[in-house]
Amino acid sequence: MKITIPKDSGTIYFIRVDGKNQIKIGWTTHGHHKKRLTSLQTGNPEKLILLAISENQKKEKEQELHKKFSHLRIRNEWFELTEELLEYMKRNSVRVW
């Protein structure tokens, strides 16, 4: 059985700054979350870690999450990593590292 992935869906990713309670919530096309991590790492002096992904998500889901966690926003797409956010990732992610 072949699984069809909608063309407008992608991956929500959660990337953490190593040793800090800072996390980026972002969206990328399917299969590109590791490339996105590499791209972000290039412009960041601190080590970044891919914490979780949620596949088959539309781009709008990223904005929904930014609104849901707006009370944790540090700047732009970066948020304070709290128990609330960790629990969300555990319940809604395909993979949590």
Short mmCIF file of N, CA and C in Angstrom, two decimals:
data_model
loop_
_atom_site.label_atom_id
_atom_site.label_comp_id
_atom_site.label_asym_id
_atom_site.label_seq_id
_atom_site.Cartn_x
_atom_site.Cartn_y
_atom_site.Cartn_z
N MET A 1 0.83 -1.18 0.00
CA MET A 1 0.00 0.00 0.00
C MET A 1 0.88 1.25 0.00
N LYS A 2 0.64 2.14 -0.93
CA LYS A 2 1.40 3.38 -1.05
C LYS A 2 0.76 4.47 -0.21
N ILE A 3 1.59 5.17 0.54
CA ILE A 3 1.10 6.28 1.36
C ILE A 3 1.32 7.57 0.59
N THR A 4 0.27 8.34 0.43
CA THR A 4 0.36 9.61 -0.27
C THR A 4 0.44 10.75 0.74
N ILE A 5 1.47 11.58 0.56
CA ILE A 5 1.65 12.74 1.44
C ILE A 5 1.16 13.97 0.69
N PRO A 6 0.24 14.73 1.28
CA PRO A 6 -0.25 15.94 0.62
C PRO A 6 0.91 16.89 0.29
N LYS A 7 0.84 17.52 -0.88
CA LYS A 7 1.92 18.40 -1.35
C LYS A 7 2.11 19.62 -0.46
N ASP A 8 1.06 20.06 0.22
CA ASP A 8 1.18 21.26 1.04
C ASP A 8 1.50 20.95 2.51
N SER A 9 1.89 19.71 2.79
CA SER A 9 2.22 19.39 4.17
C SER A 9 3.73 19.27 4.33
N GLY A 10 4.17 19.37 5.56
CA GLY A 10 5.60 19.30 5.85
C GLY A 10 5.81 18.84 7.28
N THR A 11 6.87 19.33 7.88
CA THR A 11 7.27 18.88 9.21
C THR A 11 7.41 20.08 10.15
N ILE A 12 6.75 19.98 11.29
CA ILE A 12 6.98 20.93 12.39
C ILE A 12 8.18 20.40 13.16
N TYR A 13 9.14 21.27 13.45
CA TYR A 13 10.31 20.85 14.20
C TYR A 13 10.48 21.72 15.45
N PHE A 14 11.12 21.12 16.44
CA PHE A 14 11.41 21.79 17.71
C PHE A 14 12.92 21.65 17.92
N ILE A 15 13.64 22.77 17.84
CA ILE A 15 15.10 22.77 17.95
C ILE A 15 15.50 23.55 19.19
N ARG A 16 16.32 22.93 20.01
CA ARG A 16 16.74 23.52 21.30
C ARG A 16 18.18 24.02 21.23
N VAL A 17 18.43 25.11 21.94
CA VAL A 17 19.79 25.57 22.16
C VAL A 17 20.35 24.71 23.29
N ASP A 18 21.44 24.00 23.01
CA ASP A 18 22.02 23.08 23.99
C ASP A 18 22.36 23.78 25.29
N GLY A 19 21.88 23.22 26.39
CA GLY A 19 22.18 23.75 27.71
C GLY A 19 21.33 24.94 28.13
N LYS A 20 20.40 25.34 27.28
CA LYS A 20 19.53 26.48 27.61
C LYS A 20 18.08 26.09 27.40
N ASN A 21 17.20 26.80 28.06
CA ASN A 21 15.76 26.56 27.91
C ASN A 21 15.19 27.45 26.82
N GLN A 22 15.78 27.32 25.63
CA GLN A 22 15.34 28.08 24.47
C GLN A 22 15.06 27.10 23.34
N ILE A 23 13.90 27.25 22.69
CA ILE A 23 13.52 26.32 21.63
C ILE A 23 12.90 27.07 20.47
N LYS A 24 13.23 26.61 19.27
CA LYS A 24 12.66 27.19 18.05
C LYS A 24 11.56 26.25 17.56
N ILE A 25 10.41 26.83 17.29
CA ILE A 25 9.31 26.08 16.69
C ILE A 25 9.23 26.53 15.25
N GLY A 26 9.44 25.60 14.32
CA GLY A 26 9.44 25.96 12.91
C GLY A 26 8.78 24.91 12.04
N TRP A 27 8.68 25.20 10.75
CA TRP A 27 8.08 24.31 9.77
C TRP A 27 9.01 24.23 8.57
N THR A 28 9.11 23.06 7.97
CA THR A 28 9.87 22.90 6.75
C THR A 28 9.20 21.83 5.89
N THR A 29 9.60 21.75 4.64
CA THR A 29 9.02 20.74 3.76
C THR A 29 9.46 19.35 4.23
N HIS A 30 8.71 18.33 3.81
CA HIS A 30 8.98 16.96 4.24
C HIS A 30 10.44 16.56 4.01
N GLY A 31 11.00 15.94 5.05
CA GLY A 31 12.34 15.40 4.94
C GLY A 31 13.47 16.39 5.03
N HIS A 32 13.17 17.65 5.29
CA HIS A 32 14.22 18.67 5.32
C HIS A 32 14.52 19.20 6.72
N HIS A 33 14.01 18.57 7.76
CA HIS A 33 14.25 19.10 9.12
C HIS A 33 15.73 19.03 9.50
N LYS A 34 16.46 18.02 9.02
CA LYS A 34 17.89 17.95 9.34
C LYS A 34 18.67 19.03 8.57
N LYS A 35 18.26 19.30 7.34
CA LYS A 35 18.89 20.38 6.57
C LYS A 35 18.62 21.73 7.24
N ARG A 36 17.40 21.87 7.77
CA ARG A 36 17.04 23.11 8.46
C ARG A 36 17.90 23.29 9.70
N LEU A 37 18.12 22.21 10.44
CA LEU A 37 18.99 22.25 11.62
C LEU A 37 20.39 22.70 11.22
N THR A 38 20.93 22.13 10.15
CA THR A 38 22.27 22.51 9.67
C THR A 38 22.31 23.98 9.28
N SER A 39 21.27 24.44 8.60
CA SER A 39 21.21 25.85 8.18
C SER A 39 21.17 26.78 9.39
N LEU A 40 20.35 26.45 10.37
CA LEU A 40 20.28 27.27 11.59
C LEU A 40 21.59 27.24 12.36
N GLN A 41 22.25 26.07 12.38
CA GLN A 41 23.49 25.93 13.12
C GLN A 41 24.58 26.81 12.54
N THR A 42 24.57 26.98 11.22
CA THR A 42 25.58 27.81 10.55
C THR A 42 25.59 29.23 11.10
N GLY A 43 24.41 29.76 11.39
CA GLY A 43 24.33 31.14 11.87
C GLY A 43 24.23 31.26 13.38
N ASN A 44 24.49 30.18 14.10
CA ASN A 44 24.34 30.21 15.55
C ASN A 44 25.61 29.69 16.22
N PRO A 45 26.21 30.48 17.11
CA PRO A 45 27.45 30.03 17.76
C PRO A 45 27.24 28.93 18.80
N GLU A 46 26.00 28.74 19.24
CA GLU A 46 25.71 27.71 20.24
C GLU A 46 25.24 26.44 19.55
N LYS A 47 25.52 25.30 20.16
CA LYS A 47 25.09 24.03 19.57
C LYS A 47 23.57 23.92 19.63
N LEU A 48 22.97 23.49 18.51
CA LEU A 48 21.53 23.30 18.43
C LEU A 48 21.23 21.80 18.36
N ILE A 49 20.11 21.41 18.98
CA ILE A 49 19.72 20.00 19.04
C ILE A 49 18.28 19.86 18.56
N LEU A 50 18.06 18.93 17.65
CA LEU A 50 16.70 18.63 17.19
C LEU A 50 16.03 17.80 18.28
N LEU A 51 14.99 18.37 18.91
CA LEU A 51 14.31 17.68 20.02
C LEU A 51 13.15 16.82 19.54
N ALA A 52 12.37 17.34 18.60
CA ALA A 52 11.17 16.61 18.19
C ALA A 52 10.71 17.08 16.83
N ILE A 53 9.96 16.19 16.15
CA ILE A 53 9.32 16.56 14.89
C ILE A 53 7.90 16.03 14.88
N SER A 54 7.07 16.68 14.12
CA SER A 54 5.69 16.23 13.90
C SER A 54 5.44 16.34 12.40
N GLU A 55 5.26 15.19 11.76
CA GLU A 55 5.15 15.15 10.30
C GLU A 55 3.72 15.33 9.81
N ASN A 56 3.61 15.54 8.50
CA ASN A 56 2.31 15.72 7.83
C ASN A 56 1.52 16.90 8.40
N GLN A 57 2.21 18.01 8.60
CA GLN A 57 1.60 19.21 9.14
C GLN A 57 1.59 20.31 8.09
N LYS A 58 0.52 21.07 8.06
CA LYS A 58 0.45 22.22 7.15
C LYS A 58 1.20 23.40 7.78
N LYS A 59 1.63 24.32 6.94
CA LYS A 59 2.37 25.50 7.39
C LYS A 59 1.60 26.28 8.45
N GLU A 60 0.27 26.29 8.33
CA GLU A 60 -0.56 27.03 9.28
C GLU A 60 -0.40 26.53 10.72
N LYS A 61 -0.03 25.26 10.87
CA LYS A 61 0.14 24.68 12.20
C LYS A 61 1.26 25.40 12.96
N GLU A 62 2.28 25.83 12.23
CA GLU A 62 3.38 26.56 12.86
C GLU A 62 2.85 27.84 13.50
N GLN A 63 2.03 28.60 12.77
CA GLN A 63 1.46 29.83 13.31
C GLN A 63 0.55 29.54 14.50
N GLU A 64 -0.22 28.45 14.42
CA GLU A 64 -1.07 28.05 15.55
C GLU A 64 -0.24 27.82 16.81
N LEU A 65 0.88 27.13 16.64
CA LEU A 65 1.74 26.86 17.80
C LEU A 65 2.38 28.14 18.33
N HIS A 66 2.76 29.03 17.43
CA HIS A 66 3.33 30.31 17.87
C HIS A 66 2.31 31.09 18.70
N LYS A 67 1.04 31.05 18.31
CA LYS A 67 -0.01 31.72 19.09
C LYS A 67 -0.25 31.00 20.41
N LYS A 68 -0.33 29.66 20.35
CA LYS A 68 -0.60 28.86 21.56
C LYS A 68 0.45 29.11 22.64
N PHE A 69 1.71 29.25 22.21
CA PHE A 69 2.79 29.43 23.18
C PHE A 69 3.33 30.86 23.20
N SER A 70 2.52 31.82 22.77
CA SER A 70 2.98 33.22 22.71
C SER A 70 3.43 33.74 24.08
N HIS A 71 2.84 33.20 25.14
CA HIS A 71 3.23 33.64 26.49
C HIS A 71 4.65 33.17 26.85
N LEU A 72 5.23 32.29 26.03
CA LEU A 72 6.59 31.78 26.26
C LEU A 72 7.60 32.37 25.25
N ARG A 73 7.12 33.24 24.36
CA ARG A 73 7.97 33.77 23.29
C ARG A 73 9.13 34.59 23.85
N ILE A 74 10.32 34.31 23.33
CA ILE A 74 11.52 35.08 23.66
C ILE A 74 11.71 36.14 22.57
N ARG A 75 11.74 35.67 21.31
CA ARG A 75 11.86 36.56 20.15
C ARG A 75 11.54 35.75 18.90
N ASN A 76 10.72 36.32 18.03
CA ASN A 76 10.35 35.71 16.76
C ASN A 76 9.86 34.27 16.95
N GLU A 77 10.60 33.29 16.43
CA GLU A 77 10.18 31.88 16.53
C GLU A 77 10.85 31.13 17.67
N TRP A 78 11.47 31.86 18.58
CA TRP A 78 12.16 31.25 19.72
C TRP A 78 11.33 31.42 20.98
N PHE A 79 11.23 30.32 21.75
CA PHE A 79 10.37 30.26 22.92
C PHE A 79 11.12 29.68 24.11
N GLU A 80 10.62 30.02 25.30
CA GLU A 80 11.17 29.43 26.53
C GLU A 80 10.69 27.99 26.61
N LEU A 81 11.62 27.07 26.84
CA LEU A 81 11.27 25.66 26.96
C LEU A 81 10.82 25.39 28.39
N THR A 82 9.55 25.05 28.52
CA THR A 82 8.95 24.80 29.84
C THR A 82 8.34 23.40 29.85
N GLU A 83 7.88 22.97 31.00
CA GLU A 83 7.18 21.68 31.12
C GLU A 83 5.97 21.64 30.19
N GLU A 84 5.27 22.74 30.10
CA GLU A 84 4.09 22.82 29.23
C GLU A 84 4.45 22.50 27.78
N LEU A 85 5.53 23.09 27.30
CA LEU A 85 5.96 22.86 25.92
C LEU A 85 6.50 21.44 25.74
N LEU A 86 7.23 20.95 26.73
CA LEU A 86 7.73 19.57 26.67
C LEU A 86 6.57 18.57 26.61
N GLU A 87 5.56 18.79 27.41
CA GLU A 87 4.39 17.90 27.40
C GLU A 87 3.68 17.94 26.05
N TYR A 88 3.58 19.12 25.48
CA TYR A 88 2.96 19.23 24.16
C TYR A 88 3.75 18.39 23.14
N MET A 89 5.08 18.52 23.17
CA MET A 89 5.91 17.76 22.23
C MET A 89 5.74 16.26 22.43
N LYS A 90 5.71 15.82 23.67
CA LYS A 90 5.56 14.38 23.95
C LYS A 90 4.23 13.85 23.43
N ARG A 91 3.17 14.62 23.56
CA ARG A 91 1.84 14.18 23.14
C ARG A 91 1.62 14.29 21.63
N ASN A 92 2.30 15.22 20.97
CA ASN A 92 1.97 15.53 19.58
C ASN A 92 3.08 15.31 18.57
N SER A 93 4.20 14.78 18.98
CA SER A 93 5.32 14.58 18.05
C SER A 93 5.48 13.12 17.70
N VAL A 94 5.96 12.89 16.49
CA VAL A 94 6.21 11.54 16.05
C VAL A 94 7.50 11.03 16.70
N ARG A 95 8.43 11.91 16.83
CA ARG A 95 9.71 11.54 17.44
C ARG A 95 10.09 12.60 18.46
N VAL A 96 10.57 12.14 19.57
CA VAL A 96 11.12 13.06 20.57
C VAL A 96 12.48 12.48 20.93
N TRP A 97 13.54 13.29 20.77
CA TRP A 97 14.88 12.81 21.07
C TRP A 97 15.24 13.13 22.49
#
